[in-house]
Tab-separated table of C-alpha atoms in Angstrom:
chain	number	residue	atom	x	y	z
A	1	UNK	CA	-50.385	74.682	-7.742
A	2	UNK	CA	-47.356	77.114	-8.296
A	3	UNK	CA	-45.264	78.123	-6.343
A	4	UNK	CA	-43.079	81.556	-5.745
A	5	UNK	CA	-39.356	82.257	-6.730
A	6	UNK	CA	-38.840	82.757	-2.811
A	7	UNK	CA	-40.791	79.506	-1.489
A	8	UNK	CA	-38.805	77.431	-4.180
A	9	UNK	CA	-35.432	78.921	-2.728
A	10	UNK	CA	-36.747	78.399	0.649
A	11	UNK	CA	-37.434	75.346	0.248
A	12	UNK	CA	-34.281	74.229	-1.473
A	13	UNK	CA	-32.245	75.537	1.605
A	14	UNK	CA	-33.874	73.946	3.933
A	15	UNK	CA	-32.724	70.995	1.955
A	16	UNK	CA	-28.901	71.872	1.705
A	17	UNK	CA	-29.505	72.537	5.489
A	18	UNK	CA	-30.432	69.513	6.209
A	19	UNK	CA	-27.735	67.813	3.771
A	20	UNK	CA	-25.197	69.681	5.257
A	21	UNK	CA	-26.079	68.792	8.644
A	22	UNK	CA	-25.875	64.887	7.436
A	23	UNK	CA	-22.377	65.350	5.775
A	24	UNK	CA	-21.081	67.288	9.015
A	25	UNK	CA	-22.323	64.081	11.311
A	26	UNK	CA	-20.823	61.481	8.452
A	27	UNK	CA	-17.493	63.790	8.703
A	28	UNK	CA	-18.138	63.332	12.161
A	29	UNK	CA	-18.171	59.336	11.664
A	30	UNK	CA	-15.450	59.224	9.815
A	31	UNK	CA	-13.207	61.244	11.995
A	32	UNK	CA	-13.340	58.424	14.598
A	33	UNK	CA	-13.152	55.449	12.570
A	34	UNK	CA	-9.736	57.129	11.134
A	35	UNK	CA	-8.756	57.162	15.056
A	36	UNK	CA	-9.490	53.961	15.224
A	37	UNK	CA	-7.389	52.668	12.270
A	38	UNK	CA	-4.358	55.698	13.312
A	39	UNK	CA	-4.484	54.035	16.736
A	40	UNK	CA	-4.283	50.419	15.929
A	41	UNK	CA	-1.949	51.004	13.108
A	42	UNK	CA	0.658	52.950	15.876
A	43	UNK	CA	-0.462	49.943	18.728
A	44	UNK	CA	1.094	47.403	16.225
A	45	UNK	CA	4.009	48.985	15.482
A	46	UNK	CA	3.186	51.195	12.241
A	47	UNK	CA	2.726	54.559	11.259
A	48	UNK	CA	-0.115	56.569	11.629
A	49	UNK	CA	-0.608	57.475	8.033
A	50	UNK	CA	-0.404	54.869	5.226
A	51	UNK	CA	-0.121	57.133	2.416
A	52	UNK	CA	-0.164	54.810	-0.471
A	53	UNK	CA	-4.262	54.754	1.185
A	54	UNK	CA	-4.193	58.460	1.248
A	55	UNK	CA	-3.120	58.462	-2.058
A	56	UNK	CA	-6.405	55.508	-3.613
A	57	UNK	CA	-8.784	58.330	-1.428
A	58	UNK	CA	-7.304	61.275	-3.697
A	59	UNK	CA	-8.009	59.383	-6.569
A	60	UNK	CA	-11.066	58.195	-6.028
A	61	UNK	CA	-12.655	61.879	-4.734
A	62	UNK	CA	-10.793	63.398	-8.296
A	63	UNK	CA	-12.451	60.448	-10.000
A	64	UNK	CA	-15.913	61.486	-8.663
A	65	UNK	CA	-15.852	64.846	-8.341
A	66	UNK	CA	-13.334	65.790	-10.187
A	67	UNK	CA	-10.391	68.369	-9.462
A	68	UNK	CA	-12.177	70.112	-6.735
A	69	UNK	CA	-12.504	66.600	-5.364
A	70	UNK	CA	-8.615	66.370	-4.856
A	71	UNK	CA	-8.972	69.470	-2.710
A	72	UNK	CA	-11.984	67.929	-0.467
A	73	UNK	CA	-10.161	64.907	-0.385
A	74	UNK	CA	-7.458	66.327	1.154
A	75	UNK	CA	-9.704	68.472	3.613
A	76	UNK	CA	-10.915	65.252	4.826
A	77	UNK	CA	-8.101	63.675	4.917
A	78	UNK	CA	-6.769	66.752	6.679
A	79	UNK	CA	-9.421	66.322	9.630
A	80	UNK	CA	-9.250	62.893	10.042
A	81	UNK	CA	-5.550	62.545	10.587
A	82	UNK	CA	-3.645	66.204	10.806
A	83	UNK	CA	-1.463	67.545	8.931
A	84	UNK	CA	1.908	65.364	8.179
């Protein structure tokens, strides 16, 4: 059985939906578990960013994904601690 142009594209967006709704809710996730670590960092007398961490999660998104991943990374890192 073959299928049309249109119910392949359909299809395959329904898909990145339903990614896209998965990586928003993992965002989401991560978000909080960076308050988490911000907060207890600051409650024991450090800073809220440790940027020689920041720094491993740029490499390791470049690594992956290459230069765009630098740019994600720091959209990420962005939401999950605000700008410094």
């Amino acid at each position: 059985m073959t299928t049309t142009p249109e119910a392949t594209i359909a299809d395959a967006r329904e898909r990145i939906d339903a990614l896209d709704d998965r990586i928003i809710g993992l965002i989401q996730e991560r978000m909080a578990v960076s308050s988490v670590v911000q907060q207890t960092r600051i409650a024991s007398g450090g800073r809220r960013v440790h940027l020689a961490r920041e720094m491993e999660i740029l490499g390791r998104y470049r690594d992956e994904l290459g230069k765009p991943g630098t740019s994600l990374a720091m959209t990420l890192l962005e939401l999950c601690r605000g700008r410094i």
